[in-house]
Amino acid sequence: MKVEHASKRIIEGYARGGTDLAADEVWAVEAHLEACRTCRDRLSAAVGAEVPAVTSLVDTVWSGLEPHLAVTHTMSRGRRWSARLSRWMTPTMVPWLAMVVGATVLALLFDLVGSGADEVSLVLLLAPVLPVLGVAASWSRGVDPAYELTASAPRAGLYLVLRRTASVLGVVVPALSVGGWMTGVMVAQWLLPCLAFTATTLALGGVIGVTRAAVLLAAVWAAVIVAPTLATSRTTFALQTGGLPMSMWGLLLALGIGVVIARRGAYSVLGAHR
């Protein structure tokens, strides 16, 4: 398979600080440099030619670090496991995910002890917004003490957003699956709204920030769907199993994914952490 390397313009522009490159070009070349030694060598040569002061500084720093780096330390098994886990989620996400799973369990218990077949399923009502809480925690500068380092990492954009979103869904969806099975709620009835809400949160998050998008959508859901449903004790039209509601959720999911792809460069800036 032929490997596509970064162009000379991008390599030289990145060596000069990347000020004349677009944000997506900087993100792409940094991600490419992680795995391409050829381009790293080209970048090293470009730095020496374009900005020799940087080469001199690196040599000075390296001469001071080299004696310390010669002594290797073995990482413990626990730290290795923590390092792998950090690729998918931050430590602050764990209590948030535990809270989300706890809310699912409570909703399930209320459903199981509810009286009568006409009771509205709380699992069904909460399913669309539960993943949104975890997504907000996974990409929020308020709960991630290393958000500045995260935002400046080569893969800090859409790649990391999707990874952390997948980790949230990987915890929440199985919990909702068990809850839906025990309460007799159809999978499509809660899964489509769940995925559509998550995609919409990411799509809107590229404009106003993921955390703000999550709070806004959760508030709208509570006001428009949850409150009227609980007041009337009738399942809202949006959560019924008919073809039109399911088609609407499917369309919203497709639109959300399309916007995320179209605005993928928006997630590599600090504004997405708001």
PDB file of C-alpha atoms in Angstrom:
ATOM      1  CA  MET A   1       0.000   0.000   0.000  1.00  0.00           C
ATOM      2  CA  LYS A   2       1.400   3.381  -1.023  1.00  0.00           C
ATOM      3  CA  VAL A   3       1.918   5.809   1.854  1.00  0.00           C
ATOM      4  CA  GLU A   4       0.950   9.440   1.265  1.00  0.00           C
ATOM      5  CA  HIS A   5       3.479  11.823   2.808  1.00  0.00           C
ATOM      6  CA  ALA A   6       2.994  15.446   3.789  1.00  0.00           C
ATOM      7  CA  SER A   7       3.833  17.971   1.103  1.00  0.00           C
ATOM      8  CA  LYS A   8       6.903  20.184   1.228  1.00  0.00           C
ATOM      9  CA  ARG A   9       4.708  23.248   1.804  1.00  0.00           C
ATOM     10  CA  ILE A  10       3.054  21.720   4.858  1.00  0.00           C
ATOM     11  CA  ILE A  11       6.308  20.401   6.331  1.00  0.00           C
ATOM     12  CA  GLU A  12       8.079  23.750   5.935  1.00  0.00           C
ATOM     13  CA  GLY A  13       5.032  25.663   7.183  1.00  0.00           C
ATOM     14  CA  TYR A  14       4.805  23.446  10.253  1.00  0.00           C
ATOM     15  CA  ALA A  15       8.534  23.909  10.912  1.00  0.00           C
ATOM     16  CA  ARG A  16       7.958  27.682  10.981  1.00  0.00           C
ATOM     17  CA  GLY A  17       5.247  27.298  13.616  1.00  0.00           C
ATOM     18  CA  GLY A  18       2.207  26.453  11.505  1.00  0.00           C
ATOM     19  CA  THR A  19       0.896  30.021  11.466  1.00  0.00           C
ATOM     20  CA  ASP A  20       0.341  29.919   7.704  1.00  0.00           C
ATOM     21  CA  LEU A  21      -1.443  26.544   7.795  1.00  0.00           C
ATOM     22  CA  ALA A  22      -5.133  25.830   8.298  1.00  0.00           C
ATOM     23  CA  ALA A  23      -6.203  24.194  11.577  1.00  0.00           C
ATOM     24  CA  ASP A  24      -7.117  20.914   9.882  1.00  0.00           C
ATOM     25  CA  GLU A  25      -3.753  20.849   8.092  1.00  0.00           C
ATOM     26  CA  VAL A  26      -1.908  21.249  11.413  1.00  0.00           C
ATOM     27  CA  TRP A  27      -4.006  18.492  12.967  1.00  0.00           C
ATOM     28  CA  ALA A  28      -3.454  16.192   9.983  1.00  0.00           C
ATOM     29  CA  VAL A  29       0.312  16.666   9.810  1.00  0.00           C
ATOM     30  CA  GLU A  30       0.723  16.142  13.574  1.00  0.00           C
ATOM     31  CA  ALA A  31      -1.278  12.923  13.422  1.00  0.00           C
ATOM     32  CA  HIS A  32       0.737  11.813  10.375  1.00  0.00           C
ATOM     33  CA  LEU A  33       4.084  12.572  12.027  1.00  0.00           C
ATOM     34  CA  GLU A  34       3.246  10.164  14.856  1.00  0.00           C
ATOM     35  CA  ALA A  35       3.477   7.200  12.500  1.00  0.00           C
ATOM     36  CA  CYS A  36       5.761   8.388   9.672  1.00  0.00           C
ATOM     37  CA  ARG A  37       9.489   8.440  10.314  1.00  0.00           C
ATOM     38  CA  THR A  38      10.216   9.716   6.817  1.00  0.00           C
ATOM     39  CA  CYS A  39       8.218  12.890   7.415  1.00  0.00           C
ATOM     40  CA  ARG A  40       9.733  13.295  10.873  1.00  0.00           C
ATOM     41  CA  ASP A  41      13.186  13.252   9.264  1.00  0.00           C
ATOM     42  CA  ARG A  42      12.004  15.778   6.660  1.00  0.00           C
ATOM     43  CA  LEU A  43      10.624  17.977   9.438  1.00  0.00           C
ATOM     44  CA  SER A  44      13.931  17.774  11.320  1.00  0.00           C
ATOM     45  CA  ALA A  45      15.810  18.881   8.224  1.00  0.00           C
ATOM     46  CA  ALA A  46      13.293  21.663   7.582  1.00  0.00           C
ATOM     47  CA  VAL A  47      13.616  22.947  11.147  1.00  0.00           C
ATOM     48  CA  GLY A  48      17.397  23.070  10.774  1.00  0.00           C
ATOM     49  CA  ALA A  49      17.094  25.040   7.553  1.00  0.00           C
ATOM     50  CA  GLU A  50      14.149  27.313   8.394  1.00  0.00           C
ATOM     51  CA  VAL A  51      14.602  28.009  12.115  1.00  0.00           C
ATOM     52  CA  PRO A  52      18.148  27.140  13.238  1.00  0.00           C
ATOM     53  CA  ALA A  53      17.510  28.775  16.621  1.00  0.00           C
ATOM     54  CA  VAL A  54      15.032  26.003  17.407  1.00  0.00           C
ATOM     55  CA  THR A  55      17.612  23.355  16.498  1.00  0.00           C
ATOM     56  CA  SER A  56      20.130  24.968  18.816  1.00  0.00           C
ATOM     57  CA  LEU A  57      17.587  25.093  21.637  1.00  0.00           C
ATOM     58  CA  VAL A  58      16.608  21.434  21.146  1.00  0.00           C
ATOM     59  CA  ASP A  59      20.257  20.361  21.180  1.00  0.00           C
ATOM     60  CA  THR A  60      20.825  22.265  24.422  1.00  0.00           C
ATOM     61  CA  VAL A  61      17.773  20.728  26.085  1.00  0.00           C
ATOM     62  CA  TRP A  62      18.652  17.260  24.800  1.00  0.00           C
ATOM     63  CA  SER A  63      22.197  17.447  26.173  1.00  0.00           C
ATOM     64  CA  GLY A  64      20.731  18.096  29.620  1.00  0.00           C
ATOM     65  CA  LEU A  65      18.075  15.382  29.402  1.00  0.00           C
ATOM     66  CA  GLU A  66      20.091  12.601  27.797  1.00  0.00           C
ATOM     67  CA  PRO A  67      21.913  11.467  30.999  1.00  0.00           C
ATOM     68  CA  HIS A  68      18.564  11.163  32.820  1.00  0.00           C
ATOM     69  CA  LEU A  69      16.839   9.375  29.960  1.00  0.00           C
ATOM     70  CA  ALA A  70      19.590   6.778  29.850  1.00  0.00           C
ATOM     71  CA  VAL A  71      18.206   5.371  33.109  1.00  0.00           C
ATOM     72  CA  THR A  72      15.058   3.417  32.264  1.00  0.00           C
ATOM     73  CA  HIS A  73      12.227   2.719  34.664  1.00  0.00           C
ATOM     74  CA  THR A  74       9.680  -0.064  34.288  1.00  0.00           C
ATOM     75  CA  MET A  75       6.078   1.085  34.415  1.00  0.00           C
ATOM     76  CA  SER A  76       3.928  -0.874  36.844  1.00  0.00           C
ATOM     77  CA  ARG A  77       1.003  -2.916  35.577  1.00  0.00           C
ATOM     78  CA  GLY A  78      -1.493  -0.546  37.178  1.00  0.00           C
ATOM     79  CA  ARG A  79       0.042   2.491  35.476  1.00  0.00           C
ATOM     80  CA  ARG A  80       0.097   0.667  32.134  1.00  0.00           C
ATOM     81  CA  TRP A  81      -3.608  -0.100  32.518  1.00  0.00           C
ATOM     82  CA  SER A  82      -4.277   3.533  33.475  1.00  0.00           C
ATOM     83  CA  ALA A  83      -2.354   4.764  30.418  1.00  0.00           C
ATOM     84  CA  ARG A  84      -4.441   2.560  28.106  1.00  0.00           C
ATOM     85  CA  LEU A  85      -7.655   3.713  29.759  1.00  0.00           C
ATOM     86  CA  SER A  86      -6.685   7.382  29.401  1.00  0.00           C
ATOM     87  CA  ARG A  87      -6.796   6.969  25.617  1.00  0.00           C
ATOM     88  CA  TRP A  88     -10.540   6.481  25.891  1.00  0.00           C
ATOM     89  CA  MET A  89     -11.599   8.484  28.950  1.00  0.00           C
ATOM     90  CA  THR A  90     -10.346  10.790  31.680  1.00  0.00           C
ATOM     91  CA  PRO A  91     -10.375   9.812  35.377  1.00  0.00           C
ATOM     92  CA  THR A  92     -13.084  12.411  36.002  1.00  0.00           C
ATOM     93  CA  MET A  93     -15.389  10.567  33.604  1.00  0.00           C
ATOM     94  CA  VAL A  94     -15.610   7.524  35.888  1.00  0.00           C
ATOM     95  CA  PRO A  95     -17.871   9.077  38.572  1.00  0.00           C
ATOM     96  CA  TRP A  96     -20.012  10.659  35.861  1.00  0.00           C
ATOM     97  CA  LEU A  97     -20.497   7.315  34.161  1.00  0.00           C
ATOM     98  CA  ALA A  98     -21.231   5.706  37.531  1.00  0.00           C
ATOM     99  CA  MET A  99     -23.884   8.382  38.107  1.00  0.00           C
ATOM    100  CA  VAL A 100     -25.411   7.714  34.686  1.00  0.00           C
ATOM    101  CA  VAL A 101     -25.553   3.969  35.309  1.00  0.00           C
ATOM    102  CA  GLY A 102     -26.990   4.639  38.762  1.00  0.00           C
ATOM    103  CA  ALA A 103     -29.723   6.795  37.224  1.00  0.00           C
ATOM    104  CA  THR A 104     -30.511   3.961  34.817  1.00  0.00           C
ATOM    105  CA  VAL A 105     -30.804   1.494  37.694  1.00  0.00           C
ATOM    106  CA  LEU A 106     -33.081   3.837  39.641  1.00  0.00           C
ATOM    107  CA  ALA A 107     -35.285   4.366  36.584  1.00  0.00           C
ATOM    108  CA  LEU A 108     -35.475   0.605  36.142  1.00  0.00           C
ATOM    109  CA  LEU A 109     -36.464   0.097  39.779  1.00  0.00           C
ATOM    110  CA  PHE A 110     -39.214   2.715  39.485  1.00  0.00           C
ATOM    111  CA  ASP A 111     -40.470   0.980  36.343  1.00  0.00           C
ATOM    112  CA  LEU A 112     -40.495  -2.433  38.002  1.00  0.00           C
ATOM    113  CA  VAL A 113     -42.384  -1.275  41.094  1.00  0.00           C
ATOM    114  CA  GLY A 114     -44.748   0.998  39.120  1.00  0.00           C
ATOM    115  CA  SER A 115     -48.395   0.116  39.258  1.00  0.00           C
ATOM    116  CA  GLY A 116     -50.342  -0.717  36.124  1.00  0.00           C
ATOM    117  CA  ALA A 117     -49.444  -1.237  32.486  1.00  0.00           C
ATOM    118  CA  ASP A 118     -50.190   2.391  31.610  1.00  0.00           C
ATOM    119  CA  GLU A 119     -47.254   3.716  33.607  1.00  0.00           C
ATOM    120  CA  VAL A 120     -44.751   5.638  31.477  1.00  0.00           C
ATOM    121  CA  SER A 121     -41.331   3.956  31.389  1.00  0.00           C
ATOM    122  CA  LEU A 122     -38.668   6.139  33.029  1.00  0.00           C
ATOM    123  CA  VAL A 123     -35.983   4.113  31.242  1.00  0.00           C
ATOM    124  CA  LEU A 124     -37.537   5.174  27.944  1.00  0.00           C
ATOM    125  CA  LEU A 125     -37.772   8.812  29.054  1.00  0.00           C
ATOM    126  CA  LEU A 126     -34.162   9.017  30.264  1.00  0.00           C
ATOM    127  CA  ALA A 127     -32.510   6.944  27.504  1.00  0.00           C
ATOM    128  CA  PRO A 128     -31.914   9.845  25.054  1.00  0.00           C
ATOM    129  CA  VAL A 129     -30.271  12.162  27.607  1.00  0.00           C
ATOM    130  CA  LEU A 130     -28.241   9.752  29.752  1.00  0.00           C
ATOM    131  CA  PRO A 131     -25.382   9.382  27.219  1.00  0.00           C
ATOM    132  CA  VAL A 132     -25.360  13.163  26.755  1.00  0.00           C
ATOM    133  CA  LEU A 133     -24.294  13.620  30.392  1.00  0.00           C
ATOM    134  CA  GLY A 134     -21.316  11.330  29.892  1.00  0.00           C
ATOM    135  CA  VAL A 135     -20.376  13.002  26.607  1.00  0.00           C
ATOM    136  CA  ALA A 136     -20.449  16.403  28.326  1.00  0.00           C
ATOM    137  CA  ALA A 137     -18.116  15.118  31.033  1.00  0.00           C
ATOM    138  CA  SER A 138     -15.775  13.500  28.522  1.00  0.00           C
ATOM    139  CA  TRP A 139     -15.062  16.732  26.662  1.00  0.00           C
ATOM    140  CA  SER A 140     -15.454  19.472  29.253  1.00  0.00           C
ATOM    141  CA  ARG A 141     -12.691  21.806  30.393  1.00  0.00           C
ATOM    142  CA  GLY A 142     -14.488  22.129  33.734  1.00  0.00           C
ATOM    143  CA  VAL A 143     -14.018  18.477  34.718  1.00  0.00           C
ATOM    144  CA  ASP A 144     -10.809  17.652  32.844  1.00  0.00           C
ATOM    145  CA  PRO A 145      -7.770  19.111  34.662  1.00  0.00           C
ATOM    146  CA  ALA A 146      -5.593  18.351  31.634  1.00  0.00           C
ATOM    147  CA  TYR A 147      -7.872  19.920  29.044  1.00  0.00           C
ATOM    148  CA  GLU A 148      -5.173  22.288  27.736  1.00  0.00           C
ATOM    149  CA  LEU A 149      -2.800  19.376  27.104  1.00  0.00           C
ATOM    150  CA  THR A 150      -5.671  17.412  25.589  1.00  0.00           C
ATOM    151  CA  ALA A 151      -6.627  20.227  23.240  1.00  0.00           C
ATOM    152  CA  SER A 152      -3.031  20.652  22.054  1.00  0.00           C
ATOM    153  CA  ALA A 153      -2.416  16.945  21.412  1.00  0.00           C
ATOM    154  CA  PRO A 154      -2.087  15.842  17.759  1.00  0.00           C
ATOM    155  CA  ARG A 155      -5.327  13.851  17.902  1.00  0.00           C
ATOM    156  CA  ALA A 156      -7.294  16.193  20.096  1.00  0.00           C
ATOM    157  CA  GLY A 157      -9.969  16.875  17.508  1.00  0.00           C
ATOM    158  CA  LEU A 158     -12.787  14.718  16.225  1.00  0.00           C
ATOM    159  CA  TYR A 159     -10.711  11.554  16.686  1.00  0.00           C
ATOM    160  CA  LEU A 160     -10.602  11.989  20.479  1.00  0.00           C
ATOM    161  CA  VAL A 161     -14.192  13.232  20.685  1.00  0.00           C
ATOM    162  CA  LEU A 162     -15.450  10.081  18.943  1.00  0.00           C
ATOM    163  CA  ARG A 163     -13.251   7.857  21.102  1.00  0.00           C
ATOM    164  CA  ARG A 164     -14.588   9.310  24.313  1.00  0.00           C
ATOM    165  CA  THR A 165     -18.144   9.270  22.995  1.00  0.00           C
ATOM    166  CA  ALA A 166     -17.711   5.580  22.134  1.00  0.00           C
ATOM    167  CA  SER A 167     -16.481   4.903  25.677  1.00  0.00           C
ATOM    168  CA  VAL A 168     -19.603   6.586  27.076  1.00  0.00           C
ATOM    169  CA  LEU A 169     -21.924   4.637  24.780  1.00  0.00           C
ATOM    170  CA  GLY A 170     -20.022   1.450  25.603  1.00  0.00           C
ATOM    171  CA  VAL A 171     -21.086   1.849  29.235  1.00  0.00           C
ATOM    172  CA  VAL A 172     -24.532   3.407  28.871  1.00  0.00           C
ATOM    173  CA  VAL A 173     -25.983   1.355  26.009  1.00  0.00           C
ATOM    174  CA  PRO A 174     -25.527  -2.054  27.730  1.00  0.00           C
ATOM    175  CA  ALA A 175     -27.120  -0.668  30.903  1.00  0.00           C
ATOM    176  CA  LEU A 176     -30.057   0.685  28.906  1.00  0.00           C
ATOM    177  CA  SER A 177     -30.302  -2.614  27.006  1.00  0.00           C
ATOM    178  CA  VAL A 178     -30.776  -4.505  30.268  1.00  0.00           C
ATOM    179  CA  GLY A 179     -33.259  -1.911  31.514  1.00  0.00           C
ATOM    180  CA  GLY A 180     -35.228  -1.982  28.270  1.00  0.00           C
ATOM    181  CA  TRP A 181     -35.328  -5.774  28.220  1.00  0.00           C
ATOM    182  CA  MET A 182     -36.552  -6.001  31.824  1.00  0.00           C
ATOM    183  CA  THR A 183     -39.263  -3.395  31.293  1.00  0.00           C
ATOM    184  CA  GLY A 184     -40.363  -4.616  27.860  1.00  0.00           C
ATOM    185  CA  VAL A 185     -39.317  -1.484  25.963  1.00  0.00           C
ATOM    186  CA  MET A 186     -38.394  -2.161  22.329  1.00  0.00           C
ATOM    187  CA  VAL A 187     -34.728  -1.625  21.463  1.00  0.00           C
ATOM    188  CA  ALA A 188     -35.442   0.726  18.554  1.00  0.00           C
ATOM    189  CA  GLN A 189     -37.772   2.739  20.777  1.00  0.00           C
ATOM    190  CA  TRP A 190     -34.892   3.898  23.005  1.00  0.00           C
ATOM    191  CA  LEU A 191     -31.758   3.228  20.945  1.00  0.00           C
ATOM    192  CA  LEU A 192     -32.570   5.524  18.007  1.00  0.00           C
ATOM    193  CA  PRO A 193     -33.378   8.551  20.237  1.00  0.00           C
ATOM    194  CA  CYS A 194     -30.284   7.771  22.309  1.00  0.00           C
ATOM    195  CA  LEU A 195     -27.948   7.789  19.292  1.00  0.00           C
ATOM    196  CA  ALA A 196     -29.729  10.738  17.655  1.00  0.00           C
ATOM    197  CA  PHE A 197     -29.406  12.863  20.797  1.00  0.00           C
ATOM    198  CA  THR A 198     -25.730  11.972  21.131  1.00  0.00           C
ATOM    199  CA  ALA A 199     -25.001  12.861  17.496  1.00  0.00           C
ATOM    200  CA  THR A 200     -26.940  16.115  17.834  1.00  0.00           C
ATOM    201  CA  THR A 201     -24.958  17.023  20.954  1.00  0.00           C
ATOM    202  CA  LEU A 202     -21.683  16.568  19.080  1.00  0.00           C
ATOM    203  CA  ALA A 203     -22.993  18.481  16.056  1.00  0.00           C
ATOM    204  CA  LEU A 204     -24.167  21.431  18.156  1.00  0.00           C
ATOM    205  CA  GLY A 205     -21.030  21.140  20.283  1.00  0.00           C
ATOM    206  CA  GLY A 206     -18.905  22.084  17.301  1.00  0.00           C
ATOM    207  CA  VAL A 207     -20.661  25.483  17.351  1.00  0.00           C
ATOM    208  CA  ILE A 208     -21.279  26.370  21.026  1.00  0.00           C
ATOM    209  CA  GLY A 209     -19.159  23.794  22.874  1.00  0.00           C
ATOM    210  CA  VAL A 210     -20.005  20.202  23.773  1.00  0.00           C
ATOM    211  CA  THR A 211     -20.868  20.911  27.411  1.00  0.00           C
ATOM    212  CA  ARG A 212     -23.192  23.790  26.553  1.00  0.00           C
ATOM    213  CA  ALA A 213     -24.832  21.723  23.833  1.00  0.00           C
ATOM    214  CA  ALA A 214     -25.419  18.842  26.252  1.00  0.00           C
ATOM    215  CA  VAL A 215     -26.969  21.106  28.906  1.00  0.00           C
ATOM    216  CA  LEU A 216     -29.163  22.857  26.337  1.00  0.00           C
ATOM    217  CA  LEU A 217     -30.481  19.659  24.753  1.00  0.00           C
ATOM    218  CA  ALA A 218     -31.085  18.014  28.143  1.00  0.00           C
ATOM    219  CA  ALA A 219     -33.059  21.074  29.287  1.00  0.00           C
ATOM    220  CA  VAL A 220     -35.142  21.093  26.087  1.00  0.00           C
ATOM    221  CA  TRP A 221     -35.843  17.376  26.438  1.00  0.00           C
ATOM    222  CA  ALA A 222     -36.927  17.795  30.056  1.00  0.00           C
ATOM    223  CA  ALA A 223     -39.242  20.701  29.243  1.00  0.00           C
ATOM    224  CA  VAL A 224     -40.739  19.446  25.977  1.00  0.00           C
ATOM    225  CA  ILE A 225     -40.884  15.676  26.520  1.00  0.00           C
ATOM    226  CA  VAL A 226     -40.321  14.575  30.135  1.00  0.00           C
ATOM    227  CA  ALA A 227     -42.510  17.103  31.958  1.00  0.00           C
ATOM    228  CA  PRO A 228     -45.619  16.763  29.713  1.00  0.00           C
ATOM    229  CA  THR A 229     -45.283  12.974  29.640  1.00  0.00           C
ATOM    230  CA  LEU A 230     -45.137  12.686  33.420  1.00  0.00           C
ATOM    231  CA  ALA A 231     -48.014  15.171  33.771  1.00  0.00           C
ATOM    232  CA  THR A 232     -50.334  13.251  31.415  1.00  0.00           C
ATOM    233  CA  SER A 233     -48.994   9.718  32.169  1.00  0.00           C
ATOM    234  CA  ARG A 234     -49.032   9.012  28.440  1.00  0.00           C
ATOM    235  CA  THR A 235     -46.084   8.099  26.233  1.00  0.00           C
ATOM    236  CA  THR A 236     -45.315  11.044  23.993  1.00  0.00           C
ATOM    237  CA  PHE A 237     -45.607  10.745  20.222  1.00  0.00           C
ATOM    238  CA  ALA A 238     -41.827  11.181  19.848  1.00  0.00           C
ATOM    239  CA  LEU A 239     -41.187   7.924  21.743  1.00  0.00           C
ATOM    240  CA  GLN A 240     -43.870   5.776  20.178  1.00  0.00           C
ATOM    241  CA  THR A 241     -43.022   2.793  17.980  1.00  0.00           C
ATOM    242  CA  GLY A 242     -44.762   4.005  14.825  1.00  0.00           C
ATOM    243  CA  GLY A 243     -42.927   4.456  11.573  1.00  0.00           C
ATOM    244  CA  LEU A 244     -43.025   8.274  11.589  1.00  0.00           C
ATOM    245  CA  PRO A 245     -41.356   8.799  15.020  1.00  0.00           C
ATOM    246  CA  MET A 246     -38.649   6.242  14.219  1.00  0.00           C
ATOM    247  CA  SER A 247     -38.070   7.856  10.831  1.00  0.00           C
ATOM    248  CA  MET A 248     -37.724  11.266  12.489  1.00  0.00           C
ATOM    249  CA  TRP A 249     -35.107   9.959  14.924  1.00  0.00           C
ATOM    250  CA  GLY A 250     -33.258   8.240  12.095  1.00  0.00           C
ATOM    251  CA  LEU A 251     -33.233  11.478  10.087  1.00  0.00           C
ATOM    252  CA  LEU A 252     -31.985  13.441  13.108  1.00  0.00           C
ATOM    253  CA  LEU A 253     -29.216  10.879  13.610  1.00  0.00           C
ATOM    254  CA  ALA A 254     -28.149  11.128   9.969  1.00  0.00           C
ATOM    255  CA  LEU A 255     -28.182  14.944  10.077  1.00  0.00           C
ATOM    256  CA  GLY A 256     -26.149  14.964  13.279  1.00  0.00           C
ATOM    257  CA  ILE A 257     -23.514  12.657  11.814  1.00  0.00           C
ATOM    258  CA  GLY A 258     -23.392  14.735   8.641  1.00  0.00           C
ATOM    259  CA  VAL A 259     -22.826  17.978  10.557  1.00  0.00           C
ATOM    260  CA  VAL A 260     -20.108  16.375  12.707  1.00  0.00           C
ATOM    261  CA  ILE A 261     -18.266  15.187   9.596  1.00  0.00           C
ATOM    262  CA  ALA A 262     -18.687  18.510   7.806  1.00  0.00           C
ATOM    263  CA  ARG A 263     -17.408  20.483  10.825  1.00  0.00           C
ATOM    264  CA  ARG A 264     -14.764  18.015  11.962  1.00  0.00           C
ATOM    265  CA  GLY A 265     -12.135  20.754  12.196  1.00  0.00           C
ATOM    266  CA  ALA A 266     -14.150  22.585  14.875  1.00  0.00           C
ATOM    267  CA  TYR A 267     -13.268  20.025  17.536  1.00  0.00           C
ATOM    268  CA  SER A 268      -9.536  20.784  17.446  1.00  0.00           C
ATOM    269  CA  VAL A 269      -9.942  24.214  19.078  1.00  0.00           C
ATOM    270  CA  LEU A 270     -10.449  25.128  22.727  1.00  0.00           C
ATOM    271  CA  GLY A 271     -13.971  26.378  22.014  1.00  0.00           C
ATOM    272  CA  ALA A 272     -15.171  22.779  21.818  1.00  0.00           C
ATOM    273  CA  HIS A 273     -14.262  22.391  25.506  1.00  0.00           C
ATOM    274  CA  ARG A 274     -16.763  24.952  26.676  1.00  0.00           C
TER     275      ARG A 274
END
